[in-house]
mmCIF file of C-alpha atoms in Angstrom:
data_model
loop_
_atom_site.group_PDB
_atom_site.id
_atom_site.type_symbol
_atom_site.label_atom_id
_atom_site.label_comp_id
_atom_site.label_asym_id
_atom_site.label_seq_id
_atom_site.Cartn_x
_atom_site.Cartn_y
_atom_site.Cartn_z
ATOM 1 C CA UNK A 29 -217.718 17.926 45.609
ATOM 2 C CA UNK A 30 -221.527 18.803 45.353
ATOM 3 C CA UNK A 31 -222.349 22.362 43.828
ATOM 4 C CA UNK A 32 -223.996 24.152 46.512
ATOM 5 C CA UNK A 33 -227.374 26.194 46.408
ATOM 6 C CA UNK A 34 -225.782 28.784 48.867
ATOM 7 C CA UNK A 35 -222.938 29.819 46.625
ATOM 8 C CA UNK A 36 -225.281 32.371 44.475
ATOM 9 C CA UNK A 37 -226.796 33.743 47.007
ATOM 10 C CA UNK A 38 -226.525 37.810 45.930
ATOM 11 C CA UNK A 39 -228.275 36.494 42.092
ATOM 12 C CA UNK A 40 -231.037 34.143 43.736
ATOM 13 C CA UNK A 41 -231.693 37.455 45.692
ATOM 14 C CA UNK A 42 -231.579 39.692 42.963
ATOM 15 C CA UNK A 43 -233.831 37.564 40.588
ATOM 16 C CA UNK A 44 -236.175 37.323 43.594
ATOM 17 C CA UNK A 45 -236.452 41.299 43.754
ATOM 18 C CA UNK A 46 -237.580 40.972 40.232
ATOM 19 C CA UNK A 47 -240.806 38.977 41.352
ATOM 20 C CA UNK A 48 -239.500 35.535 40.387
ATOM 21 C CA UNK A 49 -239.639 32.934 42.484
ATOM 22 C CA UNK A 50 -236.239 30.947 43.431
ATOM 23 C CA UNK A 51 -235.531 27.494 43.852
ATOM 24 C CA UNK A 52 -231.981 26.744 44.844
ATOM 25 C CA UNK A 53 -230.564 22.774 44.743
ATOM 26 C CA UNK A 54 -227.720 21.352 45.499
ATOM 27 C CA UNK A 55 -226.191 18.323 43.214
ATOM 28 C CA UNK A 56 -224.056 15.802 43.630
ATOM 29 C CA UNK A 57 -220.867 15.547 41.792
ATOM 30 C CA UNK A 58 -217.815 14.182 41.134
ATOM 31 C CA UNK A 59 -217.249 9.866 41.651
ATOM 32 C CA UNK A 60 -219.656 9.610 44.064
ATOM 33 C CA UNK A 61 -222.050 10.833 40.948
ATOM 34 C CA UNK A 62 -220.575 10.413 37.289
ATOM 35 C CA UNK A 63 -222.104 12.242 34.765
ATOM 36 C CA UNK A 64 -224.680 12.874 33.572
ATOM 37 C CA UNK A 65 -225.766 12.358 37.327
ATOM 38 C CA UNK A 66 -225.648 16.048 38.324
ATOM 39 C CA UNK A 67 -227.721 16.691 35.252
ATOM 40 C CA UNK A 68 -230.481 13.542 36.397
ATOM 41 C CA UNK A 69 -230.013 15.505 40.064
ATOM 42 C CA UNK A 70 -231.003 18.645 38.837
ATOM 43 C CA UNK A 71 -234.039 17.434 35.761
ATOM 44 C CA UNK A 72 -235.494 15.987 39.378
ATOM 45 C CA UNK A 73 -235.729 19.135 40.748
ATOM 46 C CA UNK A 74 -237.176 20.790 37.500
ATOM 47 C CA UNK A 75 -239.685 18.137 37.380
ATOM 48 C CA UNK A 76 -240.468 18.449 41.168
ATOM 49 C CA UNK A 77 -241.142 22.325 40.717
ATOM 50 C CA UNK A 78 -243.564 21.686 37.554
ATOM 51 C CA UNK A 79 -245.525 19.279 39.428
ATOM 52 C CA UNK A 80 -245.991 21.431 42.396
ATOM 53 C CA UNK A 81 -246.494 24.820 40.513
ATOM 54 C CA UNK A 82 -247.831 23.739 37.165
ATOM 55 C CA UNK A 83 -248.104 26.607 34.590
ATOM 56 C CA UNK A 84 -245.244 28.586 36.233
ATOM 57 C CA UNK A 85 -242.537 30.181 33.877
ATOM 58 C CA UNK A 86 -239.084 28.099 34.884
ATOM 59 C CA UNK A 87 -235.783 29.365 34.392
ATOM 60 C CA UNK A 88 -232.663 28.170 34.645
ATOM 61 C CA UNK A 89 -229.402 29.839 35.932
ATOM 62 C CA UNK A 90 -225.965 28.303 37.035
ATOM 63 C CA UNK A 91 -222.282 29.175 36.944
ATOM 64 C CA UNK A 92 -219.065 26.942 35.670
ATOM 65 C CA UNK A 93 -220.325 23.937 36.116
ATOM 66 C CA UNK A 94 -223.932 24.729 36.924
ATOM 67 C CA UNK A 95 -223.618 26.799 33.955
ATOM 68 C CA UNK A 96 -223.030 23.591 32.328
ATOM 69 C CA UNK A 97 -225.830 22.083 33.882
ATOM 70 C CA UNK A 98 -228.040 24.821 33.034
ATOM 71 C CA UNK A 99 -227.405 24.873 29.390
ATOM 72 C CA UNK A 100 -227.850 20.884 29.055
ATOM 73 C CA UNK A 101 -230.519 21.179 30.504
ATOM 74 C CA UNK A 102 -231.969 23.402 28.349
ATOM 75 C CA UNK A 103 -230.430 22.067 25.232
ATOM 76 C CA UNK A 104 -232.407 18.622 26.183
ATOM 77 C CA UNK A 105 -235.939 19.671 26.818
ATOM 78 C CA UNK A 106 -236.492 17.220 29.620
ATOM 79 C CA UNK A 107 -239.951 15.200 29.793
ATOM 80 C CA UNK A 108 -242.357 16.317 32.066
ATOM 81 C CA UNK A 109 -240.830 19.895 32.430
ATOM 82 C CA UNK A 110 -242.416 23.054 31.026
ATOM 83 C CA UNK A 111 -240.764 25.004 28.046
ATOM 84 C CA UNK A 112 -237.671 26.908 29.784
ATOM 85 C CA UNK A 113 -238.766 30.554 30.141
ATOM 86 C CA UNK A 114 -234.615 31.515 30.696
ATOM 87 C CA UNK A 115 -231.370 30.104 30.696
ATOM 88 C CA UNK A 116 -228.333 32.445 32.549
ATOM 89 C CA UNK A 117 -224.892 30.640 32.051
ATOM 90 C CA UNK A 118 -222.345 32.378 34.258
ATOM 91 C CA UNK A 119 -218.978 31.210 32.880
ATOM 92 C CA UNK A 120 -220.019 27.932 31.947
ATOM 93 C CA UNK A 121 -218.106 25.209 30.960
ATOM 94 C CA UNK A 122 -219.684 25.081 27.801
ATOM 95 C CA UNK A 123 -216.834 22.403 26.193
ATOM 96 C CA UNK A 124 -215.310 20.590 28.860
ATOM 97 C CA UNK A 125 -212.883 18.512 26.677
ATOM 98 C CA UNK A 126 -211.491 22.178 25.629
ATOM 99 C CA UNK A 127 -211.349 23.392 29.288
ATOM 100 C CA UNK A 128 -209.793 19.934 30.594
ATOM 101 C CA UNK A 129 -207.133 20.641 27.708
ATOM 102 C CA UNK A 130 -206.749 23.834 29.084
ATOM 103 C CA UNK A 131 -206.114 22.759 32.614
ATOM 104 C CA UNK A 132 -203.204 20.369 31.296
ATOM 105 C CA UNK A 133 -201.351 23.284 29.969
ATOM 106 C CA UNK A 134 -201.638 25.609 32.941
ATOM 107 C CA UNK A 135 -200.511 22.277 35.312
ATOM 108 C CA UNK A 136 -197.418 22.104 33.117
ATOM 109 C CA UNK A 137 -196.701 26.148 33.693
ATOM 110 C CA UNK A 138 -195.200 27.940 36.489
ATOM 111 C CA UNK A 139 -194.814 27.173 39.890
ATOM 112 C CA UNK A 140 -197.534 26.961 42.893
ATOM 113 C CA UNK A 141 -195.663 29.788 44.310
ATOM 114 C CA UNK A 142 -196.800 32.222 41.447
ATOM 115 C CA UNK A 143 -199.796 31.768 39.855
ATOM 116 C CA UNK A 144 -199.293 32.171 35.823
ATOM 117 C CA UNK A 145 -201.270 33.215 32.847
ATOM 118 C CA UNK A 146 -201.922 30.744 30.319
ATOM 119 C CA UNK A 147 -203.437 31.549 27.248
ATOM 120 C CA UNK A 148 -204.641 28.902 24.519
ATOM 121 C CA UNK A 149 -206.835 30.368 22.319
ATOM 122 C CA UNK A 150 -208.388 32.674 23.367
ATOM 123 C CA UNK A 151 -208.808 31.273 27.066
ATOM 124 C CA UNK A 152 -206.900 32.438 29.717
ATOM 125 C CA UNK A 153 -206.538 32.355 33.398
ATOM 126 C CA UNK A 154 -203.882 32.536 36.147
ATOM 127 C CA UNK A 155 -203.731 29.490 38.063
ATOM 128 C CA UNK A 156 -201.332 27.597 39.787
ATOM 129 C CA UNK A 157 -200.292 24.223 38.421
ATOM 130 C CA UNK A 158 -201.776 22.478 41.864
ATOM 131 C CA UNK A 159 -205.122 24.255 41.527
ATOM 132 C CA UNK A 160 -205.127 23.144 37.801
ATOM 133 C CA UNK A 161 -204.449 19.733 38.407
ATOM 134 C CA UNK A 162 -207.182 19.194 41.198
ATOM 135 C CA UNK A 163 -209.491 21.050 38.875
ATOM 136 C CA UNK A 164 -208.462 18.291 36.551
ATOM 137 C CA UNK A 165 -208.934 15.654 39.100
ATOM 138 C CA UNK A 166 -212.616 16.677 39.884
ATOM 139 C CA UNK A 167 -213.763 16.926 36.072
ATOM 140 C CA UNK A 168 -212.157 13.543 35.285
ATOM 141 C CA UNK A 169 -213.759 12.296 38.277
ATOM 142 C CA UNK A 170 -217.477 13.353 36.747
ATOM 143 C CA UNK A 171 -216.993 12.851 33.058
ATOM 144 C CA UNK A 172 -214.980 9.114 33.874
ATOM 145 C CA UNK A 173 -212.965 10.001 30.283
ATOM 146 C CA UNK A 174 -212.420 12.964 27.514
ATOM 147 C CA UNK A 175 -214.429 10.931 25.013
ATOM 148 C CA UNK A 176 -217.386 11.563 27.248
ATOM 149 C CA UNK A 177 -216.532 15.106 27.692
ATOM 150 C CA UNK A 178 -216.650 15.447 23.766
ATOM 151 C CA UNK A 179 -219.785 14.185 23.639
ATOM 152 C CA UNK A 180 -221.103 16.453 26.751
ATOM 153 C CA UNK A 181 -219.818 19.252 24.757
ATOM 154 C CA UNK A 182 -221.603 18.215 21.700
ATOM 155 C CA UNK A 183 -224.816 18.263 23.647
ATOM 156 C CA UNK A 184 -224.523 21.031 25.091
ATOM 157 C CA UNK A 185 -222.673 23.614 21.815
ATOM 158 C CA UNK A 186 -225.528 21.771 19.553
ATOM 159 C CA UNK A 187 -228.638 22.554 21.473
ATOM 160 C CA UNK A 188 -228.728 26.356 20.888
ATOM 161 C CA UNK A 189 -231.501 26.015 18.582
ATOM 162 C CA UNK A 190 -233.803 24.805 21.740
ATOM 163 C CA UNK A 191 -235.910 27.876 21.536
ATOM 164 C CA UNK A 192 -234.841 28.845 25.206
ATOM 165 C CA UNK A 193 -234.011 32.738 25.421
ATOM 166 C CA UNK A 194 -230.331 31.879 26.705
ATOM 167 C CA UNK A 195 -227.510 34.606 27.894
ATOM 168 C CA UNK A 196 -224.239 33.848 28.538
ATOM 169 C CA UNK A 197 -221.920 35.499 30.892
ATOM 170 C CA UNK A 198 -218.242 35.133 30.233
ATOM 171 C CA UNK A 199 -215.620 36.086 32.487
ATOM 172 C CA UNK A 200 -211.828 35.818 32.841
ATOM 173 C CA UNK A 201 -211.976 33.605 35.526
ATOM 174 C CA UNK A 202 -213.565 30.344 36.046
ATOM 175 C CA UNK A 203 -211.526 28.358 39.421
#
């Protein structure tokens, strides 16, 4: 699995129409590039943009796992990268461990013939057990274990004071 730059062409076009230069990028994901590999990929993209366009304001945007990565980069303030002008996180996986635990609950509920709404805390989406299991497998292949998911969440959620203006768009679906 790879994060695909083509997945948000509508958002990229909208940001571009506002006069922003948009750099869409891919990142490697899963067992071929375990955590924090995708973050390293995107940090390298940011460094390259800053090197090629010094002084140009740089922002981050991503959804789901890409939203997690945008929040993580904003929180870490990478070396040789100018301060981020903004961060847009669409339905981010801000707490990978909580999401994984939620997916475990979904995997045990219902049948693959009908997706079933499962609510855990304040989080609920409709997933079939097989879809939940596939998402769990992908997430575990990236993080490796639940302890790394917990540490990653602390890095993202603990970085709220990074000084980067951030908007979180939280919807009801993350599939």
